[in-house]
mmCIF file of C-alpha atoms in Angstrom:
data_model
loop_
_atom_site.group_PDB
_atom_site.id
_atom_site.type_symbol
_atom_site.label_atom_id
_atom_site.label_comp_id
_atom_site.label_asym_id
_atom_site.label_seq_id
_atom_site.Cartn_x
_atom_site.Cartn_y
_atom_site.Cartn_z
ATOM 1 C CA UNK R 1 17.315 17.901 13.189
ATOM 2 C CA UNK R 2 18.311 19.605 9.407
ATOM 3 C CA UNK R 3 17.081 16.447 7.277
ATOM 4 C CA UNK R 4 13.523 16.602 9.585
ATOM 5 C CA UNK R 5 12.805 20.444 9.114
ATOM 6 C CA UNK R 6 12.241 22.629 5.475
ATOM 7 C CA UNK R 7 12.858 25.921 6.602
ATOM 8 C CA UNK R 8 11.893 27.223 3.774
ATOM 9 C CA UNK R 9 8.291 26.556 4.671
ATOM 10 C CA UNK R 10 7.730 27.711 8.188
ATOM 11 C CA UNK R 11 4.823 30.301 7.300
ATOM 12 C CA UNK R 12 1.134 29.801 6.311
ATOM 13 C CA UNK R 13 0.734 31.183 3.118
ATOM 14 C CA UNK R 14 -2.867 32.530 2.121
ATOM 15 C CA UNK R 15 -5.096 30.898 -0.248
ATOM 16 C CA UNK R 16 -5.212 31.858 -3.466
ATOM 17 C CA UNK R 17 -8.764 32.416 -5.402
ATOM 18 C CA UNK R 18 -9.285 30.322 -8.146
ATOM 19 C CA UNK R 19 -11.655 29.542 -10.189
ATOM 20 C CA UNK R 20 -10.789 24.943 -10.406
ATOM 21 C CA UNK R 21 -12.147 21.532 -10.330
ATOM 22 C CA UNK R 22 -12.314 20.115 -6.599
ATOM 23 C CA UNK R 23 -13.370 16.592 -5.035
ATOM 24 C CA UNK R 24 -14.428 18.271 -1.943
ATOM 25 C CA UNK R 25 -14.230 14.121 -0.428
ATOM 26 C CA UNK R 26 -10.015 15.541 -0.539
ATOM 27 C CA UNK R 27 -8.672 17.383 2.433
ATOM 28 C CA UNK R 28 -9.198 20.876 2.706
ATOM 29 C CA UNK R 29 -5.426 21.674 3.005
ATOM 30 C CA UNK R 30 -4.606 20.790 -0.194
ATOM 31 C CA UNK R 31 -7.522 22.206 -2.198
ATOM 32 C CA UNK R 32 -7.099 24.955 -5.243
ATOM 33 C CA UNK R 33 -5.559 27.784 -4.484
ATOM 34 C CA UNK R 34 -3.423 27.209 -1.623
ATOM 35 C CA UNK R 35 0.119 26.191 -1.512
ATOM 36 C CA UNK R 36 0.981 22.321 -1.805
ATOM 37 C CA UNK R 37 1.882 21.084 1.399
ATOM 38 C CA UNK R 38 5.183 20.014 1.650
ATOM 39 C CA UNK R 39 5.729 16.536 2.961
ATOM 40 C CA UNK R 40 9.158 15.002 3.203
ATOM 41 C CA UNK R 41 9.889 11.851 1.007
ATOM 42 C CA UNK R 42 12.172 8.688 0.888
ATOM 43 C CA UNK R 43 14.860 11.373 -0.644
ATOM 44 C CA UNK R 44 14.265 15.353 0.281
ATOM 45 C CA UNK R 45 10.732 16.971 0.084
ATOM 46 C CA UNK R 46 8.048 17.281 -2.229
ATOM 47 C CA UNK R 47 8.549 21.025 -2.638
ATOM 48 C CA UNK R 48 12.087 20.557 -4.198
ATOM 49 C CA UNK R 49 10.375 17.497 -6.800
ATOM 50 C CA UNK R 50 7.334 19.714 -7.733
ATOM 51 C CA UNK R 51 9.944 21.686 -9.788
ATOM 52 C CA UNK R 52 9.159 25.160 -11.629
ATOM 53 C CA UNK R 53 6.626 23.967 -14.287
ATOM 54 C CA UNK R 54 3.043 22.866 -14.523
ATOM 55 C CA UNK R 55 3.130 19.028 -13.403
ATOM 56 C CA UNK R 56 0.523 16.219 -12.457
ATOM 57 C CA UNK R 57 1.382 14.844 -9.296
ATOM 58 C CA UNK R 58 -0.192 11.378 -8.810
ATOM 59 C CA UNK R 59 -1.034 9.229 -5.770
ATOM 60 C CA UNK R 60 -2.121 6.577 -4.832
ATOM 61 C CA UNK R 61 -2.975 6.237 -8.833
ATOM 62 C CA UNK R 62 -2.049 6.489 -12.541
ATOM 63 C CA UNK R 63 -2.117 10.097 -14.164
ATOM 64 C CA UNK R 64 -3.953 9.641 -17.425
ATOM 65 C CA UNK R 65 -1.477 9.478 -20.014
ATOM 66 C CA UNK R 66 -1.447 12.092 -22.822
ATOM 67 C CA UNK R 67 -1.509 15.222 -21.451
ATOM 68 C CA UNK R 68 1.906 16.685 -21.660
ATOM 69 C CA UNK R 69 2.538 17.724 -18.304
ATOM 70 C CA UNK R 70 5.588 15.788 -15.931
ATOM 71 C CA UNK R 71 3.811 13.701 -13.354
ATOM 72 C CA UNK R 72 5.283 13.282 -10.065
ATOM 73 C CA UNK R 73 4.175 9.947 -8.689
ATOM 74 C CA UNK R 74 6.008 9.756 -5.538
ATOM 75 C CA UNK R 75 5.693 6.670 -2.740
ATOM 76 C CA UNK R 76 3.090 7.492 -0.844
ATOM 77 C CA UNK R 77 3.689 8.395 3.087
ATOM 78 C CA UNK R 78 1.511 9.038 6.092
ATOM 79 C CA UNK R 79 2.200 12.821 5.763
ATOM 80 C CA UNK R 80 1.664 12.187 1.752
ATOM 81 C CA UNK R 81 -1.441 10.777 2.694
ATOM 82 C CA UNK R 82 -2.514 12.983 5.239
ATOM 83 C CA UNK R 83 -2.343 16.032 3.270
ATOM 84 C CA UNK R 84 -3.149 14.930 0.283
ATOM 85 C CA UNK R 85 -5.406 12.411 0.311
ATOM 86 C CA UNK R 86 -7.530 12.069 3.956
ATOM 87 C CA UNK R 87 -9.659 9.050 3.301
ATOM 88 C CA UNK R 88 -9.496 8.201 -0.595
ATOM 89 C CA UNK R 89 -7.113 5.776 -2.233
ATOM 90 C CA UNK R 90 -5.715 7.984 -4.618
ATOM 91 C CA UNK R 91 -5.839 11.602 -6.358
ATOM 92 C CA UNK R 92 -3.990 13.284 -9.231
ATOM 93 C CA UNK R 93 -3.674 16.813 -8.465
ATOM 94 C CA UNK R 94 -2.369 19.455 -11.222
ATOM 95 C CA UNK R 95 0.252 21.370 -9.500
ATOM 96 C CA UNK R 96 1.443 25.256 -10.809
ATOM 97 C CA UNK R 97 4.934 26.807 -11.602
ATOM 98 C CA UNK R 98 4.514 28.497 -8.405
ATOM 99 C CA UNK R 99 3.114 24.835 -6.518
ATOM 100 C CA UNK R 100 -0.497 26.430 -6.103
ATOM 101 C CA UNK R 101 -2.903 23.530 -6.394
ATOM 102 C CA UNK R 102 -4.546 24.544 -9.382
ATOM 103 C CA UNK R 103 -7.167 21.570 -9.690
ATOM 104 C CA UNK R 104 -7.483 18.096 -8.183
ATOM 105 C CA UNK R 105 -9.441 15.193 -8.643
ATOM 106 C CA UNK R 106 -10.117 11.635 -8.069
ATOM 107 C CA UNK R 107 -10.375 10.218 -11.448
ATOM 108 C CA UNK R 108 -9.565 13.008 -13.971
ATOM 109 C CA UNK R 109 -9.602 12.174 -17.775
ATOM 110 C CA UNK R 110 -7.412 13.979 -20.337
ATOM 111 C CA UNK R 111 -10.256 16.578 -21.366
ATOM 112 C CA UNK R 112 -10.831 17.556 -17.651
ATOM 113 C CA UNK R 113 -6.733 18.012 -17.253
ATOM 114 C CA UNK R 114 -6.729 19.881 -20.038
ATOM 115 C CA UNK R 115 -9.392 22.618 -19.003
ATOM 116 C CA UNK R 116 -8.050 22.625 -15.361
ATOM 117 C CA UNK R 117 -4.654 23.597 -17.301
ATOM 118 C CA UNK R 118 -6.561 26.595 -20.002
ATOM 119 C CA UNK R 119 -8.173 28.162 -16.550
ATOM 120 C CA UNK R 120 -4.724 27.938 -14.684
ATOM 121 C CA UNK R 121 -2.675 29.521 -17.359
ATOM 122 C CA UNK R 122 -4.869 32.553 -18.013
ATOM 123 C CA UNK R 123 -4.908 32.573 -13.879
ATOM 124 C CA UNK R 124 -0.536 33.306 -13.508
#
């Protein structure tokens, strides 16, 4: 049972306020300010890939290019799906050091990922 449960995330955490771009048409467990939900991929979990830097993670879509940040584009999964996406094709969320969703959208451009980035900085 080890490869099918992260005991490292067996709480709820609380939401964090913050002040970010939302699609409110994405699921409500992944919006700003709370935790990413984990969600286990072809090779370990998304927790351990979302690394300890600011980072773009895309599904289901292309991060625009040209913004500096590592983007995560991992296959998607049901779970990736569930949690991340409910009904839309695709989503590029901008993901903090501490993997608080800081912003997410459904087609960002560079200027948008750029001012989602300014507010989370002065946020840590």
């Amino acid at each position: 049972a080890r490869p099918m449960v992260n005991s490292g995330r067996l709480s709820k955490p609380c939401l964090y306020p913050v002040s970010a771009p939302d699609d409110p048409e994405l699921p409500v467990t992944s919006r700003p300010g709370a935790v990413a939900p984990d969600a286990p991929l072809a090779e370990g979990w998304l927790s351990e890939r979302l690394g300890r830097d600011f980072c773009l993670l895309a599904l289901g879509q292309t991060a625009p290019e040209g913004t500096g940040l590592r983007i995560l584009s991992p296959d998607l999964s049901d779970p990736l799906r569930h949690r991340y996406l409910g009904q839309s094709m695709g989503a590029i969320y901008l993901i903090r050091p501490d993997q608080v969703v800081a912003a997410r959208w459904l087609h960002p451009t560079v200027a948008d990922i750029s001012a989602a980035l300014e507010i989370a900085w002065e946020g840590l």
